[in-house]
Short mmCIF file of C-alpha atoms in Angstrom, two decimals:
data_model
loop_
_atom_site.label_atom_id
_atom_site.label_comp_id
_atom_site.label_asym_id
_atom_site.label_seq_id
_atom_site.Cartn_x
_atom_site.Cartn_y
_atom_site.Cartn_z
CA UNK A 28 93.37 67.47 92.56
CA UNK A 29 91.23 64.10 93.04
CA UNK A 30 92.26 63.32 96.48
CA UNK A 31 89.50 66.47 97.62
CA UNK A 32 86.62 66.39 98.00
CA UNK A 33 85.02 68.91 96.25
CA UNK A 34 84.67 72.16 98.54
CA UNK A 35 83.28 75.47 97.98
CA UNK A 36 87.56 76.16 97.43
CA UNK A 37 88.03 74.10 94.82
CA UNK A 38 84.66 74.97 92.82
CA UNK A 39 86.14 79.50 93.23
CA UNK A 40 89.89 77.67 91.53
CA UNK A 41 88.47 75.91 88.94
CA UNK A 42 86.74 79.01 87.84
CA UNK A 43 90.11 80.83 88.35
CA UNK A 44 91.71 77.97 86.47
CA UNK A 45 89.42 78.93 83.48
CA UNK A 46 89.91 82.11 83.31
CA UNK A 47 93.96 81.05 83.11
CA UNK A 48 93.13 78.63 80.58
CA UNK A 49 91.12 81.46 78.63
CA UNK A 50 94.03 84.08 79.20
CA UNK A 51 96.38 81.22 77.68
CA UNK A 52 94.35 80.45 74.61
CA UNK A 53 94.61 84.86 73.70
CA UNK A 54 98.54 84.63 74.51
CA UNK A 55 98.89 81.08 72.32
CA UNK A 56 96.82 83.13 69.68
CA UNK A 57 98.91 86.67 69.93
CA UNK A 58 102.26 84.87 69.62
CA UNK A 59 101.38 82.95 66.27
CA UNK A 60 99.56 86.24 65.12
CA UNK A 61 102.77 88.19 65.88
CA UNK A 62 105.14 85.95 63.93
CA UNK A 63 102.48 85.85 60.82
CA UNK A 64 101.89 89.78 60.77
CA UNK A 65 105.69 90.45 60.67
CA UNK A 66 106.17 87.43 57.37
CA UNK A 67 103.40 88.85 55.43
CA UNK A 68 103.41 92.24 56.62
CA UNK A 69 100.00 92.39 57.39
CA UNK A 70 99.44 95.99 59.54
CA UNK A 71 95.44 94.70 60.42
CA UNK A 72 96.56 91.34 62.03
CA UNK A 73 99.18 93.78 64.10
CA UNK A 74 96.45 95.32 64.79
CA UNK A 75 94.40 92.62 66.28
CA UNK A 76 97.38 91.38 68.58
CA UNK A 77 97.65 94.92 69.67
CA UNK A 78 93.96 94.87 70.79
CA UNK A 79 94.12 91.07 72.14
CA UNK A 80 96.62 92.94 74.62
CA UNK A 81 94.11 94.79 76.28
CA UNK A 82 91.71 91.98 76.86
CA UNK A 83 94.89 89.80 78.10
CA UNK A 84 95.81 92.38 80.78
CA UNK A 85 92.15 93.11 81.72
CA UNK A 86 92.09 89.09 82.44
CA UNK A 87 94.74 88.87 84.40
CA UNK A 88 93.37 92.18 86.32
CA UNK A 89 90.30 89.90 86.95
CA UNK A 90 92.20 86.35 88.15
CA UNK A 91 94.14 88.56 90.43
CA UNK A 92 90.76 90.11 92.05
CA UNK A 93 89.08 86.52 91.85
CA UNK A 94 92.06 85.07 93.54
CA UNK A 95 92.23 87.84 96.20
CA UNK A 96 88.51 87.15 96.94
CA UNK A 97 88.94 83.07 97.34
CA UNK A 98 92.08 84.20 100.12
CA UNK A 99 90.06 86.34 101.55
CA UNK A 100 86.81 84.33 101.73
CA UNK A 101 88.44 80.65 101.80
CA UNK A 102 91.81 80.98 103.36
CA UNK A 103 92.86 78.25 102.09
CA UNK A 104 96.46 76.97 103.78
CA UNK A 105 98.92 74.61 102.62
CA UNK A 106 98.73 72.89 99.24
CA UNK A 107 95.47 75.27 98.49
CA UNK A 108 96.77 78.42 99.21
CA UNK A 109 100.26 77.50 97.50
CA UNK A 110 97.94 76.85 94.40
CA UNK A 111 96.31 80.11 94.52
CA UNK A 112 99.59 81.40 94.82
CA UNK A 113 100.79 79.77 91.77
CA UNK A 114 97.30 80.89 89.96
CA UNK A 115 98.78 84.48 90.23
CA UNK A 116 102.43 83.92 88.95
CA UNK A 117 101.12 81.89 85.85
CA UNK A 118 98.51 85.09 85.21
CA UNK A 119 101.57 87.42 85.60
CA UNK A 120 103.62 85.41 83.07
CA UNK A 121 100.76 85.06 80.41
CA UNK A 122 100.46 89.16 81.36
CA UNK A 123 104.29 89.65 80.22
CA UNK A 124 104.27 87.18 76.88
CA UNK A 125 101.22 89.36 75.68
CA UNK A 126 103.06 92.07 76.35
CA UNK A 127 106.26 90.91 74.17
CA UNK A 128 104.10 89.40 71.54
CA UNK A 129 102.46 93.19 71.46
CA UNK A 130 105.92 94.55 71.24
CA UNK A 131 106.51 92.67 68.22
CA UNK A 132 103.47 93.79 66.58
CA UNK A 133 104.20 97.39 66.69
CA UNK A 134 107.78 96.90 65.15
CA UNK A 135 105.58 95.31 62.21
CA UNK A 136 104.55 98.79 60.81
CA UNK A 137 107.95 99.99 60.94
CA UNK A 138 109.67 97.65 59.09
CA UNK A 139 107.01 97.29 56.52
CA UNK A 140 109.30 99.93 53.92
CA UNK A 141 111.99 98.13 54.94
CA UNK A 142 113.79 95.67 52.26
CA UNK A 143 113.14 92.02 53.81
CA UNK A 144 116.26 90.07 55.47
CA UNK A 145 116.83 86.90 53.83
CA UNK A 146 114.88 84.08 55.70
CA UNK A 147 114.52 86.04 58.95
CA UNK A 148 110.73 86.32 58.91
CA UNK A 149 110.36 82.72 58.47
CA UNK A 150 113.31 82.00 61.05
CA UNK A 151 111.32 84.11 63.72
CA UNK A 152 108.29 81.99 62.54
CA UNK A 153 109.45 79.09 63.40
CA UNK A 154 111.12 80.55 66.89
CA UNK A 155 106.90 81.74 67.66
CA UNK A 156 105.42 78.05 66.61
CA UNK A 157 107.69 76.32 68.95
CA UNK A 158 106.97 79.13 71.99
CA UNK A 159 103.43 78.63 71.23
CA UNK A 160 103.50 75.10 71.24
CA UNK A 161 105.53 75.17 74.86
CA UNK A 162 102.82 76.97 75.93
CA UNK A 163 100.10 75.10 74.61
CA UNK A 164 101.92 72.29 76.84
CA UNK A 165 103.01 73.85 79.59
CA UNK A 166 99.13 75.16 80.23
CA UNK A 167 97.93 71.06 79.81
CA UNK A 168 100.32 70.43 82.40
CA UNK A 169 99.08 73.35 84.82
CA UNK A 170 95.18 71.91 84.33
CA UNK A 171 96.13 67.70 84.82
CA UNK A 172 99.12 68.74 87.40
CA UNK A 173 101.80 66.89 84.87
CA UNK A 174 105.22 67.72 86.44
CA UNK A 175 106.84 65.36 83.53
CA UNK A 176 105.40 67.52 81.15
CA UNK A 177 106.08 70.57 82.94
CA UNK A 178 109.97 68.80 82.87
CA UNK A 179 109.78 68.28 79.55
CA UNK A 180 108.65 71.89 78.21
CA UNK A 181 111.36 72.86 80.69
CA UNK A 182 114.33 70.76 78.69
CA UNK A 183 112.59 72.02 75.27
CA UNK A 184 113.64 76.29 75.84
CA UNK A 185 117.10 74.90 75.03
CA UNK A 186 116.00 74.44 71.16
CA UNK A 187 114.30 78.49 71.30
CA UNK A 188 117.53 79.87 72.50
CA UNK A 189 119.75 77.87 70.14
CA UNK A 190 117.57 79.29 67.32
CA UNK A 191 118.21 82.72 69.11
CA UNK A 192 121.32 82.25 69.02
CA UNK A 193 121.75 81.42 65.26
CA UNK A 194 119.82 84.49 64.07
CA UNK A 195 121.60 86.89 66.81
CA UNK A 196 125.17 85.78 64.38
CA UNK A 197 122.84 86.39 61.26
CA UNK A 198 121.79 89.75 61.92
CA UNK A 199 125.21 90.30 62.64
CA UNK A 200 126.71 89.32 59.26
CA UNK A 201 123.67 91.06 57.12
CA UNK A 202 124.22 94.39 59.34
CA UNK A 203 127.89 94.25 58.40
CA UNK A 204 127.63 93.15 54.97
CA UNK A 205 125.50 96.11 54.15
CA UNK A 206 124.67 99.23 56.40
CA UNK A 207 121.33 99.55 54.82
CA UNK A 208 120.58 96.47 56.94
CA UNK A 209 120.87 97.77 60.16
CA UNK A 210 118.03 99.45 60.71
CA UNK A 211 115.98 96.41 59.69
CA UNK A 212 118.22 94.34 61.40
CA UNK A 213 117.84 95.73 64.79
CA UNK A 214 114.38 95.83 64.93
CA UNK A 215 114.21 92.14 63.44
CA UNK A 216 117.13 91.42 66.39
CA UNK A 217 114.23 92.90 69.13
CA UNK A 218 111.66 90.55 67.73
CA UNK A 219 113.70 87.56 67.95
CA UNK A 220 114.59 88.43 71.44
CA UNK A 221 111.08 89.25 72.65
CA UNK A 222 110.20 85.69 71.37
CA UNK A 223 112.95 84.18 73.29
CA UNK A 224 112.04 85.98 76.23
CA UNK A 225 108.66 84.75 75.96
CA UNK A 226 110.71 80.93 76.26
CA UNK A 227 111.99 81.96 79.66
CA UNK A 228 108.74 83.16 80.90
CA UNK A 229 106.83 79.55 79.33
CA UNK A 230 110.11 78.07 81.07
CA UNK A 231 109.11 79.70 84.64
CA UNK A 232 105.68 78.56 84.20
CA UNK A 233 106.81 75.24 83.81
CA UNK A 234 109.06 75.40 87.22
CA UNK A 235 106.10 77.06 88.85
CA UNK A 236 103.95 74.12 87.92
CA UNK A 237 106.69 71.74 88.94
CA UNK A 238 106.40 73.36 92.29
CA UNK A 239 102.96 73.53 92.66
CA UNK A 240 102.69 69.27 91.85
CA UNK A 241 105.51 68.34 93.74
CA UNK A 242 106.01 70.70 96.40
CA UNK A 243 109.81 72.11 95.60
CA UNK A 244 111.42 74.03 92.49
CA UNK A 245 113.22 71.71 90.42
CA UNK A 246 116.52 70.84 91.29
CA UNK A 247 118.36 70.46 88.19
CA UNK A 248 119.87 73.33 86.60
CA UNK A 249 118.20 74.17 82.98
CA UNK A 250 121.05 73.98 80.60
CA UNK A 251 121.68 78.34 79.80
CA UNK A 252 120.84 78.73 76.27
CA UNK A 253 121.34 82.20 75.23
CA UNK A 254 125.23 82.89 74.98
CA UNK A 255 125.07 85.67 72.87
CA UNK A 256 126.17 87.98 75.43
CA UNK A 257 129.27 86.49 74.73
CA UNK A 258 129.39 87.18 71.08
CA UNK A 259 132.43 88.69 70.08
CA UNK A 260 132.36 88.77 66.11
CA UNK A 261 129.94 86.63 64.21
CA UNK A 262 131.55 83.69 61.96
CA UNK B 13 99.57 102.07 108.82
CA UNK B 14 99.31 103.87 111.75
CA UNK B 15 95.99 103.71 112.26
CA UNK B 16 96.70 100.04 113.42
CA UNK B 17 96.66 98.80 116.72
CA UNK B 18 99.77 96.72 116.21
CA UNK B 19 98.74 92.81 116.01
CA UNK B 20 101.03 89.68 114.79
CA UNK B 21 99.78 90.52 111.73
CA UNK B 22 101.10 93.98 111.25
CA UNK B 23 104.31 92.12 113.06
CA UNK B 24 104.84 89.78 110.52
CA UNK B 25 104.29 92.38 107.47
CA UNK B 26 107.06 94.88 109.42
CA UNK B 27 109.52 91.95 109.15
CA UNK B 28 108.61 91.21 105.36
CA UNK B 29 108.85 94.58 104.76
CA UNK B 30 112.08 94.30 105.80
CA UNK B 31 113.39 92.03 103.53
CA UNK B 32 111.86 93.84 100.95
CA UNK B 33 114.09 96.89 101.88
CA UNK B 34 117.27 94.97 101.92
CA UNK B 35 116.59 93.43 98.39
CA UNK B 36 115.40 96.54 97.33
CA UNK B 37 118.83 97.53 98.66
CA UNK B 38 121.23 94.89 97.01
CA UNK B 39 119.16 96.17 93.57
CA UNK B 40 119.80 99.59 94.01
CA UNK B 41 123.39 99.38 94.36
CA UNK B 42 123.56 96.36 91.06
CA UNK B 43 122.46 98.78 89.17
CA UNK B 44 125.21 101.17 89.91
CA UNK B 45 127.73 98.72 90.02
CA UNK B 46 126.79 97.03 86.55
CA UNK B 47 126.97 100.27 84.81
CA UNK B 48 130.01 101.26 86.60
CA UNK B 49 131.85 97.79 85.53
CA UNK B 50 130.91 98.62 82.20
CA UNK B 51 132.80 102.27 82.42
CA UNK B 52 135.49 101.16 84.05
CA UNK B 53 135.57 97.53 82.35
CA UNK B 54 135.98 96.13 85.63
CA UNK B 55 135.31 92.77 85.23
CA UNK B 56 135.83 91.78 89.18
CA UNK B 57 132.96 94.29 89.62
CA UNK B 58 131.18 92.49 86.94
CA UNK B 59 131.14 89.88 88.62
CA UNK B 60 130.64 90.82 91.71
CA UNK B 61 126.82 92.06 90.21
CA UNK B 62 126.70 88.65 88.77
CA UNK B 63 127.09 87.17 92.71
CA UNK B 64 124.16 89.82 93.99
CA UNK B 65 121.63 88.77 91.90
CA UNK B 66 121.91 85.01 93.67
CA UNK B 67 121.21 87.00 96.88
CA UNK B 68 118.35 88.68 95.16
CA UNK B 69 117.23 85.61 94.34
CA UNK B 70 117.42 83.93 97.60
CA UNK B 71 115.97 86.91 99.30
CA UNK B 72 112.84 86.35 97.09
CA UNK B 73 112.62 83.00 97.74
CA UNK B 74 112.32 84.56 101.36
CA UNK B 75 109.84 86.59 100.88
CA UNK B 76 107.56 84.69 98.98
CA UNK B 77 107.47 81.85 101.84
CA UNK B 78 107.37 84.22 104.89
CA UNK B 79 104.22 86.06 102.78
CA UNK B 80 102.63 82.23 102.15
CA UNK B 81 103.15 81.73 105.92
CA UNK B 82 101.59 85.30 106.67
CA UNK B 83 98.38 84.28 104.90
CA UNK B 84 98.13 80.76 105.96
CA UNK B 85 99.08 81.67 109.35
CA UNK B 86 96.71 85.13 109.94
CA UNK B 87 94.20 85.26 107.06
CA UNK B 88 94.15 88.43 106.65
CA UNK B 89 91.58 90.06 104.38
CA UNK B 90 90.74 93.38 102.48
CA UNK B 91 93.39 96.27 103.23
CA UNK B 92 96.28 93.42 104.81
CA UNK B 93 95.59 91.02 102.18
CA UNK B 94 96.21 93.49 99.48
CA UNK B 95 99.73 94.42 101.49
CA UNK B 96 100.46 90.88 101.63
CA UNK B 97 99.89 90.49 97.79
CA UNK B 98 101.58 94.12 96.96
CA UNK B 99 104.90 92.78 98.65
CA UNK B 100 104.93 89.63 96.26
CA UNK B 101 104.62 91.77 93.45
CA UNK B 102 107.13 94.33 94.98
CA UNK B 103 109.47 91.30 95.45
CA UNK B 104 109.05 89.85 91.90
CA UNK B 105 109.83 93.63 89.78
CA UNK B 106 112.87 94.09 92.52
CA UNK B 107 114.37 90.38 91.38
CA UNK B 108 113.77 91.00 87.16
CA UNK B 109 115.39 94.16 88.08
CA UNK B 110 118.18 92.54 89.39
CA UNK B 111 117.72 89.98 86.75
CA UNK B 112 118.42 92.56 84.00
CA UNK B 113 121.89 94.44 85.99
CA UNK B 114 123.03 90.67 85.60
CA UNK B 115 122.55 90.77 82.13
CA UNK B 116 124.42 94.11 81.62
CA UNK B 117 127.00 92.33 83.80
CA UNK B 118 127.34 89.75 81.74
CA UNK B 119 127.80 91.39 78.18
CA UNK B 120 130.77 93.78 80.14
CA UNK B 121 133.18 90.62 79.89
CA UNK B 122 132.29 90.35 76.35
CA UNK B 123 132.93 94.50 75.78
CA UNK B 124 136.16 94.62 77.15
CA UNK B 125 138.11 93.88 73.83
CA UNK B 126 136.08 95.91 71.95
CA UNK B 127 136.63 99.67 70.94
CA UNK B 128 134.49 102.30 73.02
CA UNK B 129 131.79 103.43 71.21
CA UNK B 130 131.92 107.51 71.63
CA UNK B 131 130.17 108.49 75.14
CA UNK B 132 128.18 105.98 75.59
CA UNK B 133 129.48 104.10 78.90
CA UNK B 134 128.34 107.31 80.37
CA UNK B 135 125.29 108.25 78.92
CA UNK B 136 124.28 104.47 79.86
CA UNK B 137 125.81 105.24 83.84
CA UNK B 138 123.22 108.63 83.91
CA UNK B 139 120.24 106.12 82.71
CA UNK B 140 121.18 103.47 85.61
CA UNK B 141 121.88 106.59 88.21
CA UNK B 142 118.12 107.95 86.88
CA UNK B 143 116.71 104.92 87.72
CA UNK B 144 118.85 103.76 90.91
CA UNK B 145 117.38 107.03 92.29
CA UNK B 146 113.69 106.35 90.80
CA UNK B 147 114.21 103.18 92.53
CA UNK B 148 115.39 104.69 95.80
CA UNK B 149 112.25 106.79 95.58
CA UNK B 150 109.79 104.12 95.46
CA UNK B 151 111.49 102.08 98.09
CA UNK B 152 110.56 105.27 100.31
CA UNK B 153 107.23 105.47 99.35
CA UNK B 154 106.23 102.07 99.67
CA UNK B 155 107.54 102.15 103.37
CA UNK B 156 105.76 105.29 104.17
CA UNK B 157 102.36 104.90 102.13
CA UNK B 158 103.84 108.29 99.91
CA UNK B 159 101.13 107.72 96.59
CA UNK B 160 102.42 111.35 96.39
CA UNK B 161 105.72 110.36 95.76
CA UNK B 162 105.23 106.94 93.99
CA UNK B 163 102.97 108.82 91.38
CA UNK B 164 106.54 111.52 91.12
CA UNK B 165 108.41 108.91 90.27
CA UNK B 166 106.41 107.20 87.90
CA UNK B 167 106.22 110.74 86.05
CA UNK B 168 110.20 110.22 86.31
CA UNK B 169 110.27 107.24 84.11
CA UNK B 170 109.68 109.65 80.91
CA UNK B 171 112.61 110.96 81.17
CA UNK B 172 114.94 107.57 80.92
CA UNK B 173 112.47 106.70 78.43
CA UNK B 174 113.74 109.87 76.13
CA UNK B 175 117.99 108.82 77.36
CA UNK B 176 117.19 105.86 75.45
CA UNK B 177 115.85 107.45 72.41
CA UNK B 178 118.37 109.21 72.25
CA UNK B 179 120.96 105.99 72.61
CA UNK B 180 119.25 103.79 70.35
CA UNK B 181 119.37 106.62 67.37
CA UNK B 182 122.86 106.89 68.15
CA UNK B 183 124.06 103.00 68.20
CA UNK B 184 122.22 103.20 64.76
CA UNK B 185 124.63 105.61 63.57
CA UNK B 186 128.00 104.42 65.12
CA UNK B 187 126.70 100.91 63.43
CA UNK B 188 126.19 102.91 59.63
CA UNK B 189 129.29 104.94 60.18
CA UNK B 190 131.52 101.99 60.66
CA UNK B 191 130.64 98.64 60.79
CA UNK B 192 133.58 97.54 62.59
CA UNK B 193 131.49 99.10 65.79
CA UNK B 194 128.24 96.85 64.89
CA UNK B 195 128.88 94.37 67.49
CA UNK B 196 130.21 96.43 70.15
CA UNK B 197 127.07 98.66 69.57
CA UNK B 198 124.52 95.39 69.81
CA UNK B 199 125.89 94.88 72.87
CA UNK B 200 125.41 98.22 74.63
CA UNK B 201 122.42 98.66 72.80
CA UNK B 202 121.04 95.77 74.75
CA UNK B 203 122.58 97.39 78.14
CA UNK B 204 120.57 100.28 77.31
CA UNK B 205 117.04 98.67 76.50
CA UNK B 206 117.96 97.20 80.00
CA UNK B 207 118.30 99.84 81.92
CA UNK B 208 114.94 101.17 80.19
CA UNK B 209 113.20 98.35 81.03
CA UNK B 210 114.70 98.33 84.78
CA UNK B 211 112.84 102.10 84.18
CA UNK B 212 109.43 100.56 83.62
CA UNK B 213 109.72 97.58 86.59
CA UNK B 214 110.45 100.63 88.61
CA UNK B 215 106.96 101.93 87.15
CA UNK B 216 105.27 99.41 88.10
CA UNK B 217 106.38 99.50 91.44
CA UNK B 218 105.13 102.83 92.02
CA UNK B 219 101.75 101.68 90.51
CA UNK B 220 101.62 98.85 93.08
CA UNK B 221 102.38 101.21 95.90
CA UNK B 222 99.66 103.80 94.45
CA UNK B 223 97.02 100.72 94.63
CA UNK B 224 98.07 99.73 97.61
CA UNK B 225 97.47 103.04 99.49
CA UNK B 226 94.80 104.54 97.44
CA UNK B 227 93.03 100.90 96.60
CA UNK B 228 92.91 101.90 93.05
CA UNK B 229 95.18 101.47 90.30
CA UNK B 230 96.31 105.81 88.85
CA UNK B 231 93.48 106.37 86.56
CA UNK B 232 95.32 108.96 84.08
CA UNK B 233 97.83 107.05 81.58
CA UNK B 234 101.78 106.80 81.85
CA UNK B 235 102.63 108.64 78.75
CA UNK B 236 104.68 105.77 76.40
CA UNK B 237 108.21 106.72 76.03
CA UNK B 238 110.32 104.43 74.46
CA UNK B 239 109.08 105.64 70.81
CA UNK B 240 111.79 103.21 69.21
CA UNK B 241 109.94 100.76 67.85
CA UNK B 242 108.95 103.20 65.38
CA UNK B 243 112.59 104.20 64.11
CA UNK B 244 112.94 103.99 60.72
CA UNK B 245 116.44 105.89 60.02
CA UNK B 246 118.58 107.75 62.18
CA UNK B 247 118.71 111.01 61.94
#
């Protein structure tokens, strides 16, 4: 944004831009707290991501009224107003990946009775870190307007949904091997989804901030990574 | 918005409005057709879902510039800005919902080899009619400023809520009783949690129609349905 000179605009998105940037940092936080709660089973840090919810949704709640304002007040056309646009998709993004890493933390208190799958918690770990880490990147590219990072967080979602993929055929196998599984199994099956879900939404961020840099949605089709609607029997 | 004098402005809404309709439209009928292929295992209808949702999409697309243009072009503020904004938002729940009737779509090709799992194909068609008519609903009252009838229908939502407790405690038993139905029942236990969360975009809607007409967001609490993240064992 260095080519403007600094206008009363620009000053009303910057503060926009921080609340997005403080919105990110919660979600960043709730998706790593998620994945830890669930491997050591700990009901208080479910809790906390539970709570962190609330103050994610009451942000976005905010960005949206600070961004109506700055239309209102501003209206900014053009490249401006197509950034305030983009303010509110990113806010309603963050918004949904709190919402999924919440979903996982109320599954955490159900399967805490339940007999641990065999390397699933730390599978789903490692699915959250590299989410997170997406995130962390995809949000530096929103604040420096990077549409080659934005490209490459884009290309990384592959790696999420192949690590989907692989535990979708696991749950499979444990849920057949023994029926006392199952119940664990699906609920393990929702969390790994919700964190792949929260891939796509980094994912859209990333084409959002592709858009907003260079004008048009990238043309290149993302490679589709989850197949497991085509999952017949697991090997 | 009849007590308009009718300006370009109100012009320019009508004719976004329109498109809203017509997506709203293509939705309505992808969810009937998705969980029709599925009871039929019609795989041309399948795919004929699968061909909707790139309309969806485009029609989005659509909407999204014509709304840009509408602000650039007539700044409008308070009440009209908040229209402008609620059609975005009405746009983006109509293409996830869309988003998730190509999902079901997609796992139909993959059920079609697979025994049927006892009554569910229709319990999961009276879900997708519940909320094809929800939908319907909420279409109406966002073209006629009905917060009457948006806040009916978000009362509604309980009720597919409680269908897919009552699926997802069933798939859990087909899976224990015979694990030669786990796979089959992943798969249509996915449909379901679909059409539930088709349910809550439709929520949403009505929420956004409520604001938009009332200015304030419906103060007493949506009573949580889906109570599965809580299941332990089936009874």
């Amino acid at each position: 944004m260095s080519e403007h000179i600094s206008s009363a605009y620009d000053r009303d998105l910057e503060e926009i831009q921080a609340l997005v940037m403080r919105m990110g940092g919660l979600v960043e936080q709730s998706i790593l707290s998620a994945a830890d709660a669930l491997a050591a089973r700990d009901l208080e840090l479910a809790e906390q991501v539970r709570a962190a919810d609330k103050a994610i949704d009451t942000l976005e709640l905010q960005i949206n009224d600070e961004a109506a304002r700055t239309i209102a007040l501003r209206a900014p056309v053009s490249k401006d107003l197509r950034s305030i646009l983009t303010v509110l998709r990113i806010a309603a993004s963050l918004e949904r990946i709190g919402d999924y890493a919440k979903n996982m933390a109320k599954r955490t208190g159900t399967l805490v009775d339940m007999p641990p799958i065999n390397g699933s918690d730390k599978a789903l770990r490692r699915m959250a870190r590299e989410v997170q880490l997406m995130l962390k990147d995809v949000l530096d590219a929103y604040v420096r307007g990077d549409a080659e990072l934005a490209e490459e967080v884009r290309q990384r979602d592959h790696e999420v949904d192949q690590m989907y993929n692989a535990l979708f055929r696991e749950f499979l196998t444990f849920m057949m091997e023994d029926p006392r599984n199952i119940t664990a199994c699906m609920h393990l099956h929702f969390m790994a989804k919700n964190v792949e879900r929260m891939g796509d939404l980094t994912t859209n961020m990333a084409e959002q901030v592709i858009y907003q840099v260079t004008g048009s949605m990238p043309e290149e089709a993302r490679p589709k990574g989850d197949k497991t609607s085509f999952v017949r029997t697991p090997e």
